[in-house]
Coordinates of C-alpha atoms (C1' of nucleotides) in Angstrom, one line a residue:
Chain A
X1 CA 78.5 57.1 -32.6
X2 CA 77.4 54.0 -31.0
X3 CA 81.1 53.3 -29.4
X4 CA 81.2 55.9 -27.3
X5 CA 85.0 57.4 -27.0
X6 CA 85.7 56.0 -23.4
X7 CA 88.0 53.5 -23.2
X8 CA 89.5 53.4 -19.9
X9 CA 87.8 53.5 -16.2
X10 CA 86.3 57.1 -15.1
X11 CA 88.3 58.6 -12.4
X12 CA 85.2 58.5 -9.9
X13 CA 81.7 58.1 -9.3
X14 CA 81.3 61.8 -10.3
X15 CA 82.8 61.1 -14.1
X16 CA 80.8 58.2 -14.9
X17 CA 79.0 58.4 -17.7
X18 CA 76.5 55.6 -16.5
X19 CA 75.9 57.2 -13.3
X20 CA 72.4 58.2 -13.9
X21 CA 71.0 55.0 -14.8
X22 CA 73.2 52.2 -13.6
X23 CA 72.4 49.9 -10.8
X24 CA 74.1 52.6 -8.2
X25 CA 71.6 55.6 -10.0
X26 CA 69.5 55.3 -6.2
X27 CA 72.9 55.7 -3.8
X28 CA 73.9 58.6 -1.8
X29 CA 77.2 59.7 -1.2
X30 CA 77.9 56.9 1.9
X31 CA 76.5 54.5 -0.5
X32 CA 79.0 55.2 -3.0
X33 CA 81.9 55.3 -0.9
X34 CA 80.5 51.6 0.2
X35 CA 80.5 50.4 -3.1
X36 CA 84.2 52.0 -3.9
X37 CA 85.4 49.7 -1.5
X38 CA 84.2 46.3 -3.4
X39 CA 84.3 47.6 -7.0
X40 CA 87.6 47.5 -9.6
X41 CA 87.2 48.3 -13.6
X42 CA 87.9 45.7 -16.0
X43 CA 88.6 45.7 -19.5
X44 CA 87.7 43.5 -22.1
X45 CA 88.6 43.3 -25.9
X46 CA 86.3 42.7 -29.1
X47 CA 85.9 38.9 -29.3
X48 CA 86.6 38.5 -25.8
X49 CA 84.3 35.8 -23.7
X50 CA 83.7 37.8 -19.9
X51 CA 81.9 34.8 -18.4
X52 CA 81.2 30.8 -19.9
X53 CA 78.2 29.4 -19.1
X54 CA 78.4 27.1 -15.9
X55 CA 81.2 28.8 -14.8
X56 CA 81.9 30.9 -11.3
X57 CA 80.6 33.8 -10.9
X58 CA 82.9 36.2 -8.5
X59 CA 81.5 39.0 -9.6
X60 CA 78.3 41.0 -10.5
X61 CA 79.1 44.6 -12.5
X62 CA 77.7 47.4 -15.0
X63 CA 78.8 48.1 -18.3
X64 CA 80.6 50.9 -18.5
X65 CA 81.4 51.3 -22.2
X66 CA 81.5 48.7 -25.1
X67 CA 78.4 46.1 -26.0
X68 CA 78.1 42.4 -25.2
X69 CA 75.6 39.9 -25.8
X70 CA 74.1 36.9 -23.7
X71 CA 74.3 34.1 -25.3
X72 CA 72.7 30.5 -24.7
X73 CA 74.0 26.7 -26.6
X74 CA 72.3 23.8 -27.1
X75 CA 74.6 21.1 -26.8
X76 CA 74.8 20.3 -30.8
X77 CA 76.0 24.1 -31.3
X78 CA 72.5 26.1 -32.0
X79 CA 72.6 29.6 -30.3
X80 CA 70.1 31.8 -29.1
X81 CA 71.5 35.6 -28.0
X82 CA 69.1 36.2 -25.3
X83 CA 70.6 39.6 -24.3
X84 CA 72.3 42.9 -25.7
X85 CA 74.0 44.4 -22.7
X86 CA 74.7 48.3 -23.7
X87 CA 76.4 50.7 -21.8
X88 CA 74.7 51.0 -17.8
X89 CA 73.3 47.5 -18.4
X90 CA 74.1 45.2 -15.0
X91 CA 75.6 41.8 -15.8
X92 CA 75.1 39.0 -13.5
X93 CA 72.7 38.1 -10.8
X94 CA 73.4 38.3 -6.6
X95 CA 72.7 35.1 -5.1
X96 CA 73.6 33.0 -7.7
X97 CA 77.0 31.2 -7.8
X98 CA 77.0 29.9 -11.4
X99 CA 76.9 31.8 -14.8
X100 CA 73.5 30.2 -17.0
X101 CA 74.9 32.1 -20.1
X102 CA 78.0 33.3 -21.8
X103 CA 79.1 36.8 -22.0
X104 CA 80.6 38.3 -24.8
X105 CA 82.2 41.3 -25.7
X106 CA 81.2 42.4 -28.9
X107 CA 83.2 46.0 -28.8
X108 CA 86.1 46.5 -26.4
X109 CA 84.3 47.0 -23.3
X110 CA 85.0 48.6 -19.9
X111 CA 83.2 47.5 -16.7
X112 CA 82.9 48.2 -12.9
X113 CA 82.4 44.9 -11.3
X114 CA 82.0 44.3 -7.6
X115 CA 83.2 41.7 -5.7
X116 CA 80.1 39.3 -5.0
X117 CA 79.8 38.5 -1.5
X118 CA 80.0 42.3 -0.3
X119 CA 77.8 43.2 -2.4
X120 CA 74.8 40.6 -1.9
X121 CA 75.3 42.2 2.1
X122 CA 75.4 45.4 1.0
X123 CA 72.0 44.5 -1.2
X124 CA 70.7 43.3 2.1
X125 CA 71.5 46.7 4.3
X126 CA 70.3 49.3 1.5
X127 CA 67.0 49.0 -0.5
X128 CA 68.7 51.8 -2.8
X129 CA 70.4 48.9 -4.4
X130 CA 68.0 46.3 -4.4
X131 CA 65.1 48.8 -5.6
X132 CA 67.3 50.1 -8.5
X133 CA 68.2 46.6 -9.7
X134 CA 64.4 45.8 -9.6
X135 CA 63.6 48.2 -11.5
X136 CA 65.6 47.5 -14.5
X137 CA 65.2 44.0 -13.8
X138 CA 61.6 44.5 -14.4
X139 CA 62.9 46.9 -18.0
X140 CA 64.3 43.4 -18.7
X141 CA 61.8 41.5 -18.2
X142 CA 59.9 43.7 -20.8
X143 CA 62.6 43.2 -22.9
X144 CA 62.8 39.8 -23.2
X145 CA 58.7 39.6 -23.5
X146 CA 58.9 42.6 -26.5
X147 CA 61.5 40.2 -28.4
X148 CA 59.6 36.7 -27.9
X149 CA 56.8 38.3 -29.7
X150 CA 59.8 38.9 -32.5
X151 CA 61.2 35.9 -32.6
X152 CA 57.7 33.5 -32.2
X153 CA 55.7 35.6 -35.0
X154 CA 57.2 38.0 -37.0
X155 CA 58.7 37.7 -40.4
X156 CA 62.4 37.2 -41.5
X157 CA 61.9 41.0 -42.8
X158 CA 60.1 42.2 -39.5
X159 CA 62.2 40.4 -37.5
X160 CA 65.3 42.8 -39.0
X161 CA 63.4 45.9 -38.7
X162 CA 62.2 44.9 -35.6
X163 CA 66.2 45.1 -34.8
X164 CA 67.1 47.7 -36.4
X165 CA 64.8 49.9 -34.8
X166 CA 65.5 48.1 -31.1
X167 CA 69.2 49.6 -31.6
X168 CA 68.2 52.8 -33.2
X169 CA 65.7 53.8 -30.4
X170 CA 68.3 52.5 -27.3
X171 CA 71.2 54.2 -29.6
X172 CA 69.0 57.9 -29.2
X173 CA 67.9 57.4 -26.2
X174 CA 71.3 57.1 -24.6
X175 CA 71.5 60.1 -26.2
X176 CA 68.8 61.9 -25.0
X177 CA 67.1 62.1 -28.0
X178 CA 63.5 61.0 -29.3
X179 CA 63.7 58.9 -32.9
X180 CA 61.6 60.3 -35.5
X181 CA 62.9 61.5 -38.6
X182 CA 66.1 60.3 -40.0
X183 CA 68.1 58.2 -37.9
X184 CA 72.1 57.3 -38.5
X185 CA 74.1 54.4 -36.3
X186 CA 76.1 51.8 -36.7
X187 CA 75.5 48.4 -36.2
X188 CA 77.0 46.8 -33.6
X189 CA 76.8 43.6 -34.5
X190 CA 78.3 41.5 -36.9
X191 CA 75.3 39.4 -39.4
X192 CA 76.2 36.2 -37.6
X193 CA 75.1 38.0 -34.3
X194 CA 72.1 39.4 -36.0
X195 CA 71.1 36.3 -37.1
X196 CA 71.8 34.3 -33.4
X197 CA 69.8 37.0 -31.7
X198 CA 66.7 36.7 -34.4
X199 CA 66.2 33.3 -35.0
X200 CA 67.5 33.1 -38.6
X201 CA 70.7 32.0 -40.5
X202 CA 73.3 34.9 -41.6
X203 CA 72.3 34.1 -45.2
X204 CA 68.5 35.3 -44.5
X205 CA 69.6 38.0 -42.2
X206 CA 71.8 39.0 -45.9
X207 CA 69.1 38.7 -47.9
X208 CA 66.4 40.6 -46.0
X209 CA 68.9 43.4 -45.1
X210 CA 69.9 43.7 -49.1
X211 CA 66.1 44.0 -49.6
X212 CA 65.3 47.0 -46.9
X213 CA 67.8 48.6 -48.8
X214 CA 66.4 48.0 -51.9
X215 CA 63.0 49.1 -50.8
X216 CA 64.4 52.3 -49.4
X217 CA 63.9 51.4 -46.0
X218 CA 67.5 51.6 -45.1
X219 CA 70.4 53.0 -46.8
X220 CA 74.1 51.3 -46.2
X221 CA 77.5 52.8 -45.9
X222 CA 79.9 50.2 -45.8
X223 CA 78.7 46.8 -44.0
X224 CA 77.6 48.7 -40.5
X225 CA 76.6 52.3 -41.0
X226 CA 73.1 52.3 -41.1
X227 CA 70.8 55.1 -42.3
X228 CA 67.5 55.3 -41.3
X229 CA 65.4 58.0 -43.6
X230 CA 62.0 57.7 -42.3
X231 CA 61.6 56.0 -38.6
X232 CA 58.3 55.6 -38.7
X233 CA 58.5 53.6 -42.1
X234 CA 61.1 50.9 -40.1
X235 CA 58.4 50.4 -37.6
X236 CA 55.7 49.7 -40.0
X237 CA 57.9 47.5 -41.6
X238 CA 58.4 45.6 -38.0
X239 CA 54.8 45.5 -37.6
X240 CA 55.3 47.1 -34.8
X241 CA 52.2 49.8 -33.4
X242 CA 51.8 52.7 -35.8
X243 CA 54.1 54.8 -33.3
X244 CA 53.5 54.4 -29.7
X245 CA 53.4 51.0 -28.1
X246 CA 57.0 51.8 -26.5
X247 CA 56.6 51.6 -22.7
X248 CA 59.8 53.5 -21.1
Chain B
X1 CA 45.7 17.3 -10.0
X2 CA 46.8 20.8 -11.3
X3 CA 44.0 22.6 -10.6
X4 CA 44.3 22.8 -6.5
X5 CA 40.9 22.1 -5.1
X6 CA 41.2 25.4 -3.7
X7 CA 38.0 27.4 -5.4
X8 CA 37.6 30.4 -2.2
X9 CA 40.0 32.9 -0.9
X10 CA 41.6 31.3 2.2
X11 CA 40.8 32.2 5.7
X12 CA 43.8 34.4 6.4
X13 CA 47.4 34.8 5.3
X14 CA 48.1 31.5 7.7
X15 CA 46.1 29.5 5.8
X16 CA 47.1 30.7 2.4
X17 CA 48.9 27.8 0.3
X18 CA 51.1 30.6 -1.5
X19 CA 52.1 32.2 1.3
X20 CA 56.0 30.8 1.3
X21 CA 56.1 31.3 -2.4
X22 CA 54.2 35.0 -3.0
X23 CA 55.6 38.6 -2.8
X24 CA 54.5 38.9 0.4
X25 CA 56.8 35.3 1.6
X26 CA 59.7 37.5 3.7
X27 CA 57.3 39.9 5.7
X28 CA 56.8 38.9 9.1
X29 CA 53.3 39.7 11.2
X30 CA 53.0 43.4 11.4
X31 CA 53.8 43.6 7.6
X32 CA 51.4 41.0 6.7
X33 CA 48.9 43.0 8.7
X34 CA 50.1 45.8 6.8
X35 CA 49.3 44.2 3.3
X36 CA 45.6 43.1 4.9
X37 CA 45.0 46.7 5.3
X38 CA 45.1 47.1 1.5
X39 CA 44.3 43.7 -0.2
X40 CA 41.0 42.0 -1.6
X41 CA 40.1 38.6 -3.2
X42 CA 38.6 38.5 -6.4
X43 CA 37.5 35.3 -8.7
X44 CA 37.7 35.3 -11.9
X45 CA 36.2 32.5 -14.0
X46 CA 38.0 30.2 -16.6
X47 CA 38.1 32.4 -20.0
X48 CA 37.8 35.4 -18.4
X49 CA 40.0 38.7 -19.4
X50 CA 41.4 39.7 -16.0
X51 CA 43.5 43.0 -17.8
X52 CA 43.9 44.0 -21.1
X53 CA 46.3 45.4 -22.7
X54 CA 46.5 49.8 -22.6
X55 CA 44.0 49.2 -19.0
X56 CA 45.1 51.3 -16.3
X57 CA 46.0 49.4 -13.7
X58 CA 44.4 49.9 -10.5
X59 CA 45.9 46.8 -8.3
X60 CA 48.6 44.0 -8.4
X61 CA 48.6 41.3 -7.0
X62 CA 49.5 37.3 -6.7
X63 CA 47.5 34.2 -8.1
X64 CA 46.1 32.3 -5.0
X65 CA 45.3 29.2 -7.3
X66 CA 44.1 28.8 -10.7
X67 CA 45.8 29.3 -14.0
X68 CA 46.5 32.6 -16.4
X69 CA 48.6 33.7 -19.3
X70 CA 49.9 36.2 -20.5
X71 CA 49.7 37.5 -24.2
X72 CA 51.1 39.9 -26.7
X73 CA 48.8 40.9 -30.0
X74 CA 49.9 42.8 -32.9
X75 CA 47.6 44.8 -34.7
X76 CA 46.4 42.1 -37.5
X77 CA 46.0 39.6 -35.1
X78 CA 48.9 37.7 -34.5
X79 CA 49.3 36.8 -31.0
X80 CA 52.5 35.3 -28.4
X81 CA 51.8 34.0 -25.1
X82 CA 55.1 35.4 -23.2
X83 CA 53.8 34.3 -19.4
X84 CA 52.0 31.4 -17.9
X85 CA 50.9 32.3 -14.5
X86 CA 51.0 29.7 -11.8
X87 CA 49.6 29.6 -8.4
X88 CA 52.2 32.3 -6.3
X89 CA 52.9 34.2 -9.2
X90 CA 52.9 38.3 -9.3
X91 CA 50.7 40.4 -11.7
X92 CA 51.2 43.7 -12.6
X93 CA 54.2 46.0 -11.9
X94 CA 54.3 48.4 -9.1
X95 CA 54.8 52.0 -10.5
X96 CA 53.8 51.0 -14.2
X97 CA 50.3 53.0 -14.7
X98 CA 49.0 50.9 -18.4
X99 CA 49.2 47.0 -19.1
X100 CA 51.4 45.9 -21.5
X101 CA 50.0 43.1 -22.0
X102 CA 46.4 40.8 -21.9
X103 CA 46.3 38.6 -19.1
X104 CA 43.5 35.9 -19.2
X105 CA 42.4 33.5 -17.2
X106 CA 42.6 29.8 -18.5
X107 CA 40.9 27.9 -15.5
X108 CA 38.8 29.5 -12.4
X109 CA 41.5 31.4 -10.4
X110 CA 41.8 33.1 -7.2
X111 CA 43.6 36.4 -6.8
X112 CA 45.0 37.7 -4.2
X113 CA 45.3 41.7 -5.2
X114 CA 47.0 45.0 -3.5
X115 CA 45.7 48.6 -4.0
X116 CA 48.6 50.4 -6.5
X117 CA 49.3 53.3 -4.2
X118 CA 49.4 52.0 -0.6
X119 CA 51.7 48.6 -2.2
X120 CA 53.7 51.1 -4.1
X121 CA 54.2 53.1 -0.9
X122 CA 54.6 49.9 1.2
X123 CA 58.0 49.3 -1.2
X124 CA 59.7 52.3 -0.8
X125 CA 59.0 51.2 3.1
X126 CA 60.1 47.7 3.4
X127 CA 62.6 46.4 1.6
X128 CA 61.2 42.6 2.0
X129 CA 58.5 43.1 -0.1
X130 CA 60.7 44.2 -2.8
X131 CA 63.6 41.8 -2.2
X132 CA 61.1 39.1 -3.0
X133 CA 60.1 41.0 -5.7
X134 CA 63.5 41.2 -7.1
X135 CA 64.4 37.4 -6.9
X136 CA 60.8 36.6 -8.4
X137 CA 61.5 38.7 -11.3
X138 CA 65.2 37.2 -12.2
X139 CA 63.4 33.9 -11.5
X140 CA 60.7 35.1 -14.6
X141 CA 63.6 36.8 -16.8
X142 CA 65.5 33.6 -16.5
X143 CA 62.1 31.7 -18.3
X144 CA 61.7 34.5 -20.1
X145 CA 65.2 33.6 -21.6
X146 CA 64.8 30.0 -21.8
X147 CA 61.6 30.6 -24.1
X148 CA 63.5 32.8 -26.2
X149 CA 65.7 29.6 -27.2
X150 CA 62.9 27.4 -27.2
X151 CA 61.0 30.4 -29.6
X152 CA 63.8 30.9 -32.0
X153 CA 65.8 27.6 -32.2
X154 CA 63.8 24.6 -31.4
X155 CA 62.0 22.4 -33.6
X156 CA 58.1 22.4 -33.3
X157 CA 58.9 18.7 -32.3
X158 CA 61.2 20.0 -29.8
X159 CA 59.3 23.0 -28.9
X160 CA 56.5 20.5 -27.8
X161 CA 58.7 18.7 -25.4
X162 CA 59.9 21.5 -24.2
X163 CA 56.2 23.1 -23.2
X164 CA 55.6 19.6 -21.8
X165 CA 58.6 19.0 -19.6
X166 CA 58.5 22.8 -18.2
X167 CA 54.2 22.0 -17.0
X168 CA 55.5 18.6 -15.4
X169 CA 58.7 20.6 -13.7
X170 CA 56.1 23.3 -12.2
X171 CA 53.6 20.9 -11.6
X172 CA 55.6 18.6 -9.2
X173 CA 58.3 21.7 -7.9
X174 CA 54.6 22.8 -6.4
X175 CA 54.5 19.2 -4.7
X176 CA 57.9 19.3 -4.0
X177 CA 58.6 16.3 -6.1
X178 CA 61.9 15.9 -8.2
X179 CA 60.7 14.9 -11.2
X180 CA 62.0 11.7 -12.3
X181 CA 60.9 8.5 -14.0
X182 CA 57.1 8.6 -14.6
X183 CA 54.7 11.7 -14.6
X184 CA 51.3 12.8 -14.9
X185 CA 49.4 15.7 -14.9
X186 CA 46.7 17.3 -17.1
X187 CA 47.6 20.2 -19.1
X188 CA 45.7 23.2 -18.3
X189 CA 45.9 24.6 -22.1
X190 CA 44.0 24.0 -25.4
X191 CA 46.4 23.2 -28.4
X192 CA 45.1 27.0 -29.5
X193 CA 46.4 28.2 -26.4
X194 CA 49.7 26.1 -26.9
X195 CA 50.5 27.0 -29.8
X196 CA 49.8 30.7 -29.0
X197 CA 52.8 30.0 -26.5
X198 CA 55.0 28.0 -28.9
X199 CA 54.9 30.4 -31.7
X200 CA 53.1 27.6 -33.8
X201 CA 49.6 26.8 -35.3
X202 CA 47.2 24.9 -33.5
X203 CA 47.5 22.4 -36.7
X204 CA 51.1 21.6 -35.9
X205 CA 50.9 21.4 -32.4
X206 CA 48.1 18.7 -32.9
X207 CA 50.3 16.9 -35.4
X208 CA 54.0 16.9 -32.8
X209 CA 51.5 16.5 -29.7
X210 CA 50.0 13.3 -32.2
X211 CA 53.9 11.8 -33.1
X212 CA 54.9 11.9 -29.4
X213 CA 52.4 9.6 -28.8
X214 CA 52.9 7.3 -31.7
X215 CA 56.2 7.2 -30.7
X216 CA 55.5 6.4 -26.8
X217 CA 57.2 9.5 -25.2
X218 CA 54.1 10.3 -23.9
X219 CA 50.5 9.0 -23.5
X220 CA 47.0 10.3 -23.5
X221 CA 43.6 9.5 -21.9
X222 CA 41.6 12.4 -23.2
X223 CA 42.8 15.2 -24.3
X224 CA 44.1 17.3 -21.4
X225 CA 45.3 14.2 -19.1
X226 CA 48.9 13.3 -19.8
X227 CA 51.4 10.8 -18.6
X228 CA 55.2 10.7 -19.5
X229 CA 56.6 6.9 -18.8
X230 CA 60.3 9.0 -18.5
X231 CA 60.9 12.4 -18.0
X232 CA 64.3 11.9 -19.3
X233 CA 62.9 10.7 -22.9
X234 CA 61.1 13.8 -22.3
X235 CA 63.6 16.1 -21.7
X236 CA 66.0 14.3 -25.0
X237 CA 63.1 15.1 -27.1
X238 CA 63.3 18.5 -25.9
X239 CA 66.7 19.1 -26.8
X240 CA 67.8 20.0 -23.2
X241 CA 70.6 19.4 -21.5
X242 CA 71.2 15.5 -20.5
X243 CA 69.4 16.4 -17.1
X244 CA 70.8 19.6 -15.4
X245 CA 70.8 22.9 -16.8
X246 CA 67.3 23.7 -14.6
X247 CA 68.6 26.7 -12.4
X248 CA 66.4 26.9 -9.5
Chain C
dC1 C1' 19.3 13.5 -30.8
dG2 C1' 21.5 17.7 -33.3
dG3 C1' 24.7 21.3 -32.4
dT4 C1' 28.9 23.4 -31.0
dG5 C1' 33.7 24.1 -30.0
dG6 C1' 38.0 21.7 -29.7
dA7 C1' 41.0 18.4 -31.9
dT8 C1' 42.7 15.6 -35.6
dT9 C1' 44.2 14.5 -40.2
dG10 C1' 45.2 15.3 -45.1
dA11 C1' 46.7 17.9 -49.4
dC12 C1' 49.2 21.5 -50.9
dC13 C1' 52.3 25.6 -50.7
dC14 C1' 55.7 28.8 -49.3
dA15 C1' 59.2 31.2 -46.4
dA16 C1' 63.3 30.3 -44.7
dA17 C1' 67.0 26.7 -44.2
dT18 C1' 70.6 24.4 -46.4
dC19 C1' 74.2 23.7 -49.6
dA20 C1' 77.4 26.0 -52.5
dA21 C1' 79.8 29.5 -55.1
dT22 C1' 81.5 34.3 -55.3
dT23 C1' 82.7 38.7 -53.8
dA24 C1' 84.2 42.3 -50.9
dT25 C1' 87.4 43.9 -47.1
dA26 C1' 91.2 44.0 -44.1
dG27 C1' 95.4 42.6 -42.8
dT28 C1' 100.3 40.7 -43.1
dG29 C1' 104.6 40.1 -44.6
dG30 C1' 107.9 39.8 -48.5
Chain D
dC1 C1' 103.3 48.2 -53.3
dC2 C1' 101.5 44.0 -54.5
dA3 C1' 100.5 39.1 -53.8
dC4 C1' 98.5 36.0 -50.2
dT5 C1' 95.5 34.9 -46.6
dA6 C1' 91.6 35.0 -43.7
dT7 C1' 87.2 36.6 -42.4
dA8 C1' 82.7 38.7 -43.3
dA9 C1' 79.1 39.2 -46.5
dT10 C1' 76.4 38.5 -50.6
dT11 C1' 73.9 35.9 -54.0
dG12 C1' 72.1 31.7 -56.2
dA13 C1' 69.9 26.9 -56.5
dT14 C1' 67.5 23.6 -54.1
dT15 C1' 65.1 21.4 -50.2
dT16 C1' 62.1 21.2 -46.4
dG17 C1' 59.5 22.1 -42.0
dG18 C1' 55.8 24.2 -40.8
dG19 C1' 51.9 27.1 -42.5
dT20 C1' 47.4 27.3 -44.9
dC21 C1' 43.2 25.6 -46.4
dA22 C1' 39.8 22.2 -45.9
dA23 C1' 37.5 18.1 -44.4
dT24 C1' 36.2 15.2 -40.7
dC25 C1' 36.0 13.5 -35.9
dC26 C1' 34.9 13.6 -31.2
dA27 C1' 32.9 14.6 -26.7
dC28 C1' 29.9 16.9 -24.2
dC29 C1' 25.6 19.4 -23.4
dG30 C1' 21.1 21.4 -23.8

DNA sequence: CGGTGGATTGACCCAAATCAATTATAGTGG
DNA sequence: CCACTATAATTGATTTGGGTCAATCCACCG
């Protein structure tokens, strides 16, 4: 299952099922006791907006459980998601005072957020931090570069596989898993989302969805669960590399 | 002018006209005699394929002066720029052993490159060098982003604009001019090259680049050579915000 | 000069947008 | 338990912005 069961704050460092790969993955022991000091969990429902754009930031955090996305407007009302934040994910940005995007919880979510100002010093004192955050800054950066192929070239049809196979491969690998054969998840977002984060209206996003399935490609359960019977044939279909290509 | 007069690798890192802008802008004297230790100038001429994509990496390093992109190809051809490299700029990512992507030189550059190993090690030393590092790469995700709206929801009208108004913002941020009321620069891309960027063909880029002039939002002498009689036209066309929304 | 590569312009076509009507699906309260 | 909404999703008909194919045009250079 995508939504994993947690839905309240671990008790400690030690129980957090983010640990390994969050922005605090690097810190020792002291380090963490550092950060306990200027972190609190907060919890956010389905639908709910974390951050506006232009707003204050106070804070800087990692998702814990739940999915959001980053979204950006135009001021006549097109959107662009330019972000799927999953679980371990860091939200924010140190040094900056203003929010350039909105957040929004998609799932209920929980995070750990830390108070800004101790933690831009504490950035400053420890390269742990600041070496960590690189790095999957960096992941991002990919990211972002991997989907402006998607959403400057590829087709309506490759631009859904091309999602579809973006949440199946994070969905496995946060569970430790490599994708090849079948694959089963659901979607966690709704087709309005879908569309906002390819470059499409909901009704193409429909259409090319009720096609995959009719080719085979996909098979539906409901309007979310997704079953994938042949990996390798979703990535064709995204014109994406016969199988490699994935840089982890 | 765009292209700095600049054509040979400066004397030392005193005289380098990057050297408040590069990776190496927070390291004080012994680091910088550090980095000399392990860094070497190369040219590259206009057209020339610095990396391609699947190379091992040997070096990274920061563009001294000159002008390169960076590009995506999928397997029948299509391509996406998703980088333009300006004077200052990083290339290559410490601990990443393959190129994701093609970079290629669009004007005779100068490049100021590190050996991988001893820069890699230097990191895990000092944390300046990866600070920097950090806040240059949220600076690039944070384009990165920006494209992605310009890429999935902007007009090829708008998408125009946009390309336009970002080459005169970086073009007079390295003057440190605001850029207000008239502009001029030349553009250091081909319409190939610019579409390639805008997810467009070269056919309609001709056509938009064409109905800005008609329509006196910009003017030409030539083909590269550019003036815009108001940036704030400009940035209209462009669909951006009224005037703020740059986050520098 | 003719040639070559970049750029422009025109005619036509098609993939995806737009406009519009139905069809699930999930509550909510009588 | 069944109407009565309200929201998400599908499907159809039509339009259109940008792609494709093709014919010049232009500037520079050997």
């Amino acid at each position: 299952m995508l939504n994993e069961t947690l839905t309240a704050a671990p008790r400690s460092c030690g129980d957090c099922p983010i640990q390994h790969r969050a922005v605090c993955a690097r810190c020792d022991a002291d380090e963490l006791a550092q950060l306990d000091k200027m972190k609190y969990y907060r919890n956010f429902e389905a639908g709910q907006t974390l951050i506006w754009a232009g707003d204050r930031m106070e804070f800087v955090g990692s998702v814990v459980s739940g999915i959001a996305t980053l979204t950006q407007t135009m001021e006549d009302g097109r959107t662009q998601m330019v972000g799927l934040l999953l679980p371990s994910d860091f939200v924010g940005r140190p040094g900056r005072g203003v929010a350039p995007y909105d957040v929004v919880a998609t799932t209920d979510m929980v995070m750990c957020c830390f108070r800004m100002k101790p933690f831009e010093a504490m950035m400053e004192a420890t390269p742990h931090i600041s070496q960590r955050l690189l790095q999957m800054t960096l992941d991002e950066l990919d990211a972002a570069r991997e989907w402006m192929l998607v959403l400057g070239r590829k087709t309506a049809r490759e631009k859904i596989a091309s999602l579809l196979s973006i949440i199946a491969r994070r969905n496995s690998t946060l569970h430790l898993e490599q994708p090849t054969g079948q694959i089963v998840f659901d979607l966690p977002l709704t087709r309005d989302a879908m569309a906002d984060y390819l470059g499409l209206t909901l009704e193409t996003v429909s259409r090319q969805v009720s096609a995959l399935k009719r080719d085979g490609v996909i098979e539906l359960e409901g309007k979310r669960h997704v079953t994938v019977p042949d990996f390798h044939r979703l990535l064709a279909e995204a014109g994406d590399d016969s199988d490699g290509g994935m840089l982890v």
